[in-house]
Coordinates of N, CA and C in Angstrom, one line a residue:
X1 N 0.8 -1.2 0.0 CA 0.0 0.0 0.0 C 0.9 1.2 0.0
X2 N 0.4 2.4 -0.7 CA 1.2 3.4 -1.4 C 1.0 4.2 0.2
X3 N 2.1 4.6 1.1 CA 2.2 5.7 1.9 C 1.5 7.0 1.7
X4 N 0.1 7.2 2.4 CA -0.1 8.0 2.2 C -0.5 9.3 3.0
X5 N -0.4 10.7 3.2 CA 0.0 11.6 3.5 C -1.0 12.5 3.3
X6 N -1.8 13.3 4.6 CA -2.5 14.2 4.9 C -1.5 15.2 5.0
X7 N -1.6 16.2 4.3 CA -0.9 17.3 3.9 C -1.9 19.3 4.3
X8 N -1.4 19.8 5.3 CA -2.4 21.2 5.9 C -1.5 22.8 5.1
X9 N -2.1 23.2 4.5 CA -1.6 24.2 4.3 C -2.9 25.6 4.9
X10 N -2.7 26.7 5.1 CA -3.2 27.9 5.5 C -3.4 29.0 4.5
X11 N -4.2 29.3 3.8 CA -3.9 30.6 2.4 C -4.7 32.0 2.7
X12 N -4.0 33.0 2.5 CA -4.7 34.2 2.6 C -6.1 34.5 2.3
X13 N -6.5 33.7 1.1 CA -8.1 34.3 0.1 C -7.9 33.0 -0.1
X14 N -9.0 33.2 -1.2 CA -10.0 32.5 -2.2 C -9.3 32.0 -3.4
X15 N -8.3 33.1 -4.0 CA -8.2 32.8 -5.1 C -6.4 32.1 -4.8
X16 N -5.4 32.2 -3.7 CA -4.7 31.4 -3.4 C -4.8 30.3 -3.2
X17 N -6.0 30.2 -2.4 CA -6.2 28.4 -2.2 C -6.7 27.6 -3.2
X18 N -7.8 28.6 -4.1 CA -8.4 27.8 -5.8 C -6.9 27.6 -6.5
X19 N -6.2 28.9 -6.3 CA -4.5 28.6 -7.5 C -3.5 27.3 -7.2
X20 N -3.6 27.2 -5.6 CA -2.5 26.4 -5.5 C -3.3 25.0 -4.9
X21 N -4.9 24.8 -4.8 CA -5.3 23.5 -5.1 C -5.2 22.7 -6.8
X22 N -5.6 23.7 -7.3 CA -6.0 23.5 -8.9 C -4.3 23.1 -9.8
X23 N -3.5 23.8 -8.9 CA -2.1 23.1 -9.4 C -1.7 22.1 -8.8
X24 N -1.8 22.0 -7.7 CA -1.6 20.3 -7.1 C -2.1 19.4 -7.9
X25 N -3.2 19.5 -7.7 CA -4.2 18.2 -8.6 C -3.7 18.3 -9.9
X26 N -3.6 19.4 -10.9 CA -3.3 19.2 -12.0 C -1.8 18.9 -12.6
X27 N -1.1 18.8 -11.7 CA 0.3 17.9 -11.5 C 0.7 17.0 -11.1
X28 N -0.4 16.3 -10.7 CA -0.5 14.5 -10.0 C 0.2 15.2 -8.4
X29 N 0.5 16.4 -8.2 CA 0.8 16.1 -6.9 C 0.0 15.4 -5.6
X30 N -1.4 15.9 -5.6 CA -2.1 15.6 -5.0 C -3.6 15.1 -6.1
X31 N -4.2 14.1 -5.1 CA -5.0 13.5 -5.8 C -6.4 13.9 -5.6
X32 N -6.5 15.3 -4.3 CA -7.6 15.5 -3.8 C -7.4 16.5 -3.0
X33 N -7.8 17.9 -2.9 CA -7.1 19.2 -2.2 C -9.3 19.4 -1.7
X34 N -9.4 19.4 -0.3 CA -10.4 20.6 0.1 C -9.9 21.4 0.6
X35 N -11.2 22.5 0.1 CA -10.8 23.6 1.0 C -11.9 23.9 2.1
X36 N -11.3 24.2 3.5 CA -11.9 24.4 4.4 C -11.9 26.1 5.2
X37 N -13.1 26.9 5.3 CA -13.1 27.8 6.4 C -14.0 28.6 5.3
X38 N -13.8 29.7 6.1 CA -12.1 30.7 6.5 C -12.9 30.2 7.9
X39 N -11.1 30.2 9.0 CA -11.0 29.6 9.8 C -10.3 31.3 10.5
X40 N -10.8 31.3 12.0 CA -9.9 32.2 12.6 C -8.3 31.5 13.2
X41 N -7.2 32.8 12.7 CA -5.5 32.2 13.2 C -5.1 32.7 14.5
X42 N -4.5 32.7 15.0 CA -3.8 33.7 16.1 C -2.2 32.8 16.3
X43 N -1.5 33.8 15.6 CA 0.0 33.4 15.7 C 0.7 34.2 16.3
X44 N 2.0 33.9 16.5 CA 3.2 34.9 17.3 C 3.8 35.0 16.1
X45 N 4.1 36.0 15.4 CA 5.3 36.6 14.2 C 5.7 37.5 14.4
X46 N 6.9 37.7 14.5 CA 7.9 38.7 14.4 C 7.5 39.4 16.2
X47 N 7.5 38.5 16.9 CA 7.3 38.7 18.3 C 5.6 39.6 19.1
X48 N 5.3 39.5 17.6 CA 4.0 40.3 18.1 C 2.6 39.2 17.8
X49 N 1.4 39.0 18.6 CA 0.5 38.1 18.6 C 0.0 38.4 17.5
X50 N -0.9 37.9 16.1 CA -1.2 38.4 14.9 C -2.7 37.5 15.2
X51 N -3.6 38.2 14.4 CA -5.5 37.5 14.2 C -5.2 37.6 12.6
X52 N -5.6 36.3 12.2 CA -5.6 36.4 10.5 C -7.0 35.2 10.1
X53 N -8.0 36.0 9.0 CA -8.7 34.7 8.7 C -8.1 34.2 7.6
X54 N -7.8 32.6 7.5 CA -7.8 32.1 6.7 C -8.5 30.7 6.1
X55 N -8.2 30.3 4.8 CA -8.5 29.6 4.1 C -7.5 27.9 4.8
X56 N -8.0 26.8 4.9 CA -7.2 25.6 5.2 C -7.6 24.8 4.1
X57 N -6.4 24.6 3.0 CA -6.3 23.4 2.6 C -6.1 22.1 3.4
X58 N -6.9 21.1 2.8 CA -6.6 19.4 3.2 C -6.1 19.0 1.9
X59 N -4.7 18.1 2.0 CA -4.4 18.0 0.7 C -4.2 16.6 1.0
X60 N -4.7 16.0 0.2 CA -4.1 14.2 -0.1 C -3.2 13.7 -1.5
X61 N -2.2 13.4 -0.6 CA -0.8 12.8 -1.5 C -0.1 11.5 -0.7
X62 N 1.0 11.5 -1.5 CA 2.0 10.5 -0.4 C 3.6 10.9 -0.1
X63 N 3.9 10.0 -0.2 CA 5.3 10.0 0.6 C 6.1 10.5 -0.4
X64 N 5.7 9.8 -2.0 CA 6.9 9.6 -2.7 C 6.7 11.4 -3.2
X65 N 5.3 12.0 -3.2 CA 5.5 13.1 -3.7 C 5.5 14.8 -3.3
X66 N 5.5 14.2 -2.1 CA 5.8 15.0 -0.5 C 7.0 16.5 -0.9
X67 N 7.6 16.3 -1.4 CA 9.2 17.1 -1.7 C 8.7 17.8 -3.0
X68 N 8.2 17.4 -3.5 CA 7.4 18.2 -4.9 C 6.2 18.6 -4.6
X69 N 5.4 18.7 -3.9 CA 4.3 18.8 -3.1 C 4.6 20.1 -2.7
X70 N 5.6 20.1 -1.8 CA 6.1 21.4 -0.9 C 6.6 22.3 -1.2
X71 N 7.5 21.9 -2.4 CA 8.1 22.9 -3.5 C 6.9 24.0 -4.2
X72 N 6.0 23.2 -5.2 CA 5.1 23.6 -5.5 C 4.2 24.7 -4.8
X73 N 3.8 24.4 -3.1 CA 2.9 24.9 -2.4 C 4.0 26.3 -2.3
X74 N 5.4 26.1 -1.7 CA 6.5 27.7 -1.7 C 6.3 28.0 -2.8
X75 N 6.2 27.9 -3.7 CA 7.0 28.9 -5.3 C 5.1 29.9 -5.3
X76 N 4.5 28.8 -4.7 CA 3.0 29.7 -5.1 C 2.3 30.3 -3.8
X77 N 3.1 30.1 -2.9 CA 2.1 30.9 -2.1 C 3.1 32.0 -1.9
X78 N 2.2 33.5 -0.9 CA 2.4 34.3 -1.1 C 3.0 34.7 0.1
X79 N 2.5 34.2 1.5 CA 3.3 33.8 2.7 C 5.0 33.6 3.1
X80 N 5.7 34.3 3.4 CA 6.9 34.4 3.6 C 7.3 33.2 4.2
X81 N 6.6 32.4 5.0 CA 6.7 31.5 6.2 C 5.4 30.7 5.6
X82 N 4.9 30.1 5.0 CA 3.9 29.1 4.8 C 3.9 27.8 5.6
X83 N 2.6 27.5 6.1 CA 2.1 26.8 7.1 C 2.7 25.5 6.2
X84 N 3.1 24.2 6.3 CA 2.9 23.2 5.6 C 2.9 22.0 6.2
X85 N 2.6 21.3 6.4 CA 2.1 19.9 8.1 C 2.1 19.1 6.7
X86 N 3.0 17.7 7.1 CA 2.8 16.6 6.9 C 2.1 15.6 7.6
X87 N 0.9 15.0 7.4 CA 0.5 14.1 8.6 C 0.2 12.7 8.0
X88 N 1.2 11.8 8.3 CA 1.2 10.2 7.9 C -0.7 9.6 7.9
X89 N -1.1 9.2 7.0 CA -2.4 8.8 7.1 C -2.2 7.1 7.4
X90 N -2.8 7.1 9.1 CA -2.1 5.6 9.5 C -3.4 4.4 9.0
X91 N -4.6 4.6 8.4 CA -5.7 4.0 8.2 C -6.9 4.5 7.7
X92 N -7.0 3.9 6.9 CA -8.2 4.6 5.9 C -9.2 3.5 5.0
X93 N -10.1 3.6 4.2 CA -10.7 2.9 3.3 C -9.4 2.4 2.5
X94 N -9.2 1.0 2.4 CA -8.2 0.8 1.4 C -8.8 1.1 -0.2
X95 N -10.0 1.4 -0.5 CA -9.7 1.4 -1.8 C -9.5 3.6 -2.0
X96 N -9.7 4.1 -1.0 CA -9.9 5.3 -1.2 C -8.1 5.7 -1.0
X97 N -7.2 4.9 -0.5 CA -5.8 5.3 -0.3 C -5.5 4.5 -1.5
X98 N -6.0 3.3 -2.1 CA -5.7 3.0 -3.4 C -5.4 4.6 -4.3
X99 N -6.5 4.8 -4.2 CA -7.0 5.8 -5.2 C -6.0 7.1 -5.1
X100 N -5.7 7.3 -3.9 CA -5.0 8.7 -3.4 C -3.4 7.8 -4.4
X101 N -2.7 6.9 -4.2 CA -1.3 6.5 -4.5 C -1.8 6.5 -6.3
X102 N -2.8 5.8 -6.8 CA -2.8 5.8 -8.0 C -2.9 7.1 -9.0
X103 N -3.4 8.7 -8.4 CA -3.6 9.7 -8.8 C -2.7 10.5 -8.9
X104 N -1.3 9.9 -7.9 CA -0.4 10.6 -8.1 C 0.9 10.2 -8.0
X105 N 0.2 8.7 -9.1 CA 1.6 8.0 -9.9 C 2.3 8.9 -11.1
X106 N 3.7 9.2 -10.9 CA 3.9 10.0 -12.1 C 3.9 8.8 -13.4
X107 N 3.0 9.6 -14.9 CA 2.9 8.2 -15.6 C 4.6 7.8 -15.5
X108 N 4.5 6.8 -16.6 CA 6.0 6.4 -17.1 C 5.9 7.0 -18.7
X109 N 7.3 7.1 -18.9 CA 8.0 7.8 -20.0 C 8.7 6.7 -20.7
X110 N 7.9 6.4 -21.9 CA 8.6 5.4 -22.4 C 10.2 5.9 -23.7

């Protein structure tokens, strides 16, 4: 069974989280991006407490595409510091983690 990987990211708006869901999926990185909220944040940055609403991606991928996953989510988001949580998925529907490992097989190149 293909290692598979609950993946959290945080996005300013609407049209961040549509840009950088819509390129996951359309790159085999992930096989399935929701988006959830807007959620209220409260962080410490730059030593001062910060309230931010945001957008939370749920992204489903795996292991092998984890490092291109995260590259992709930096180069597009707009966040200096972007949120990005790996979370090992230890149990699930096996034919639904089938599905997550088979969506983001890179094809082969003959």
């Amino acid at each position: 069974m293909t290692a598979a990987l609950l993946v959290l990211t945080t996005c300013p708006d609407e049209g961040t989280a549509d840009r950088i869901a819509l390129a996951l999926v359309e790159k085999g990185l992930a096989a399935c991006v929701n988006r959830c909220g807007p959620v209220n944040s409260i962080y410490r940055w730059e030593g001062k407490v910060e309230r931010a609403t945001e957008l939370v991606l749920l992204i489903k991928t795996t292991r092998e595409r984890y490092a291109e996953l995260e590259q992709a989510i930096r180069h597009l988001h707009p966040y200096e510091l972007p949120e990005i949580i790996a979370v090992p998925i230890a149990a699930g529907h096996p034919g639904y983690l089938r599905w997550i490992g088979e969506q983001t097989t890179p094809p082969l190149i003959a």
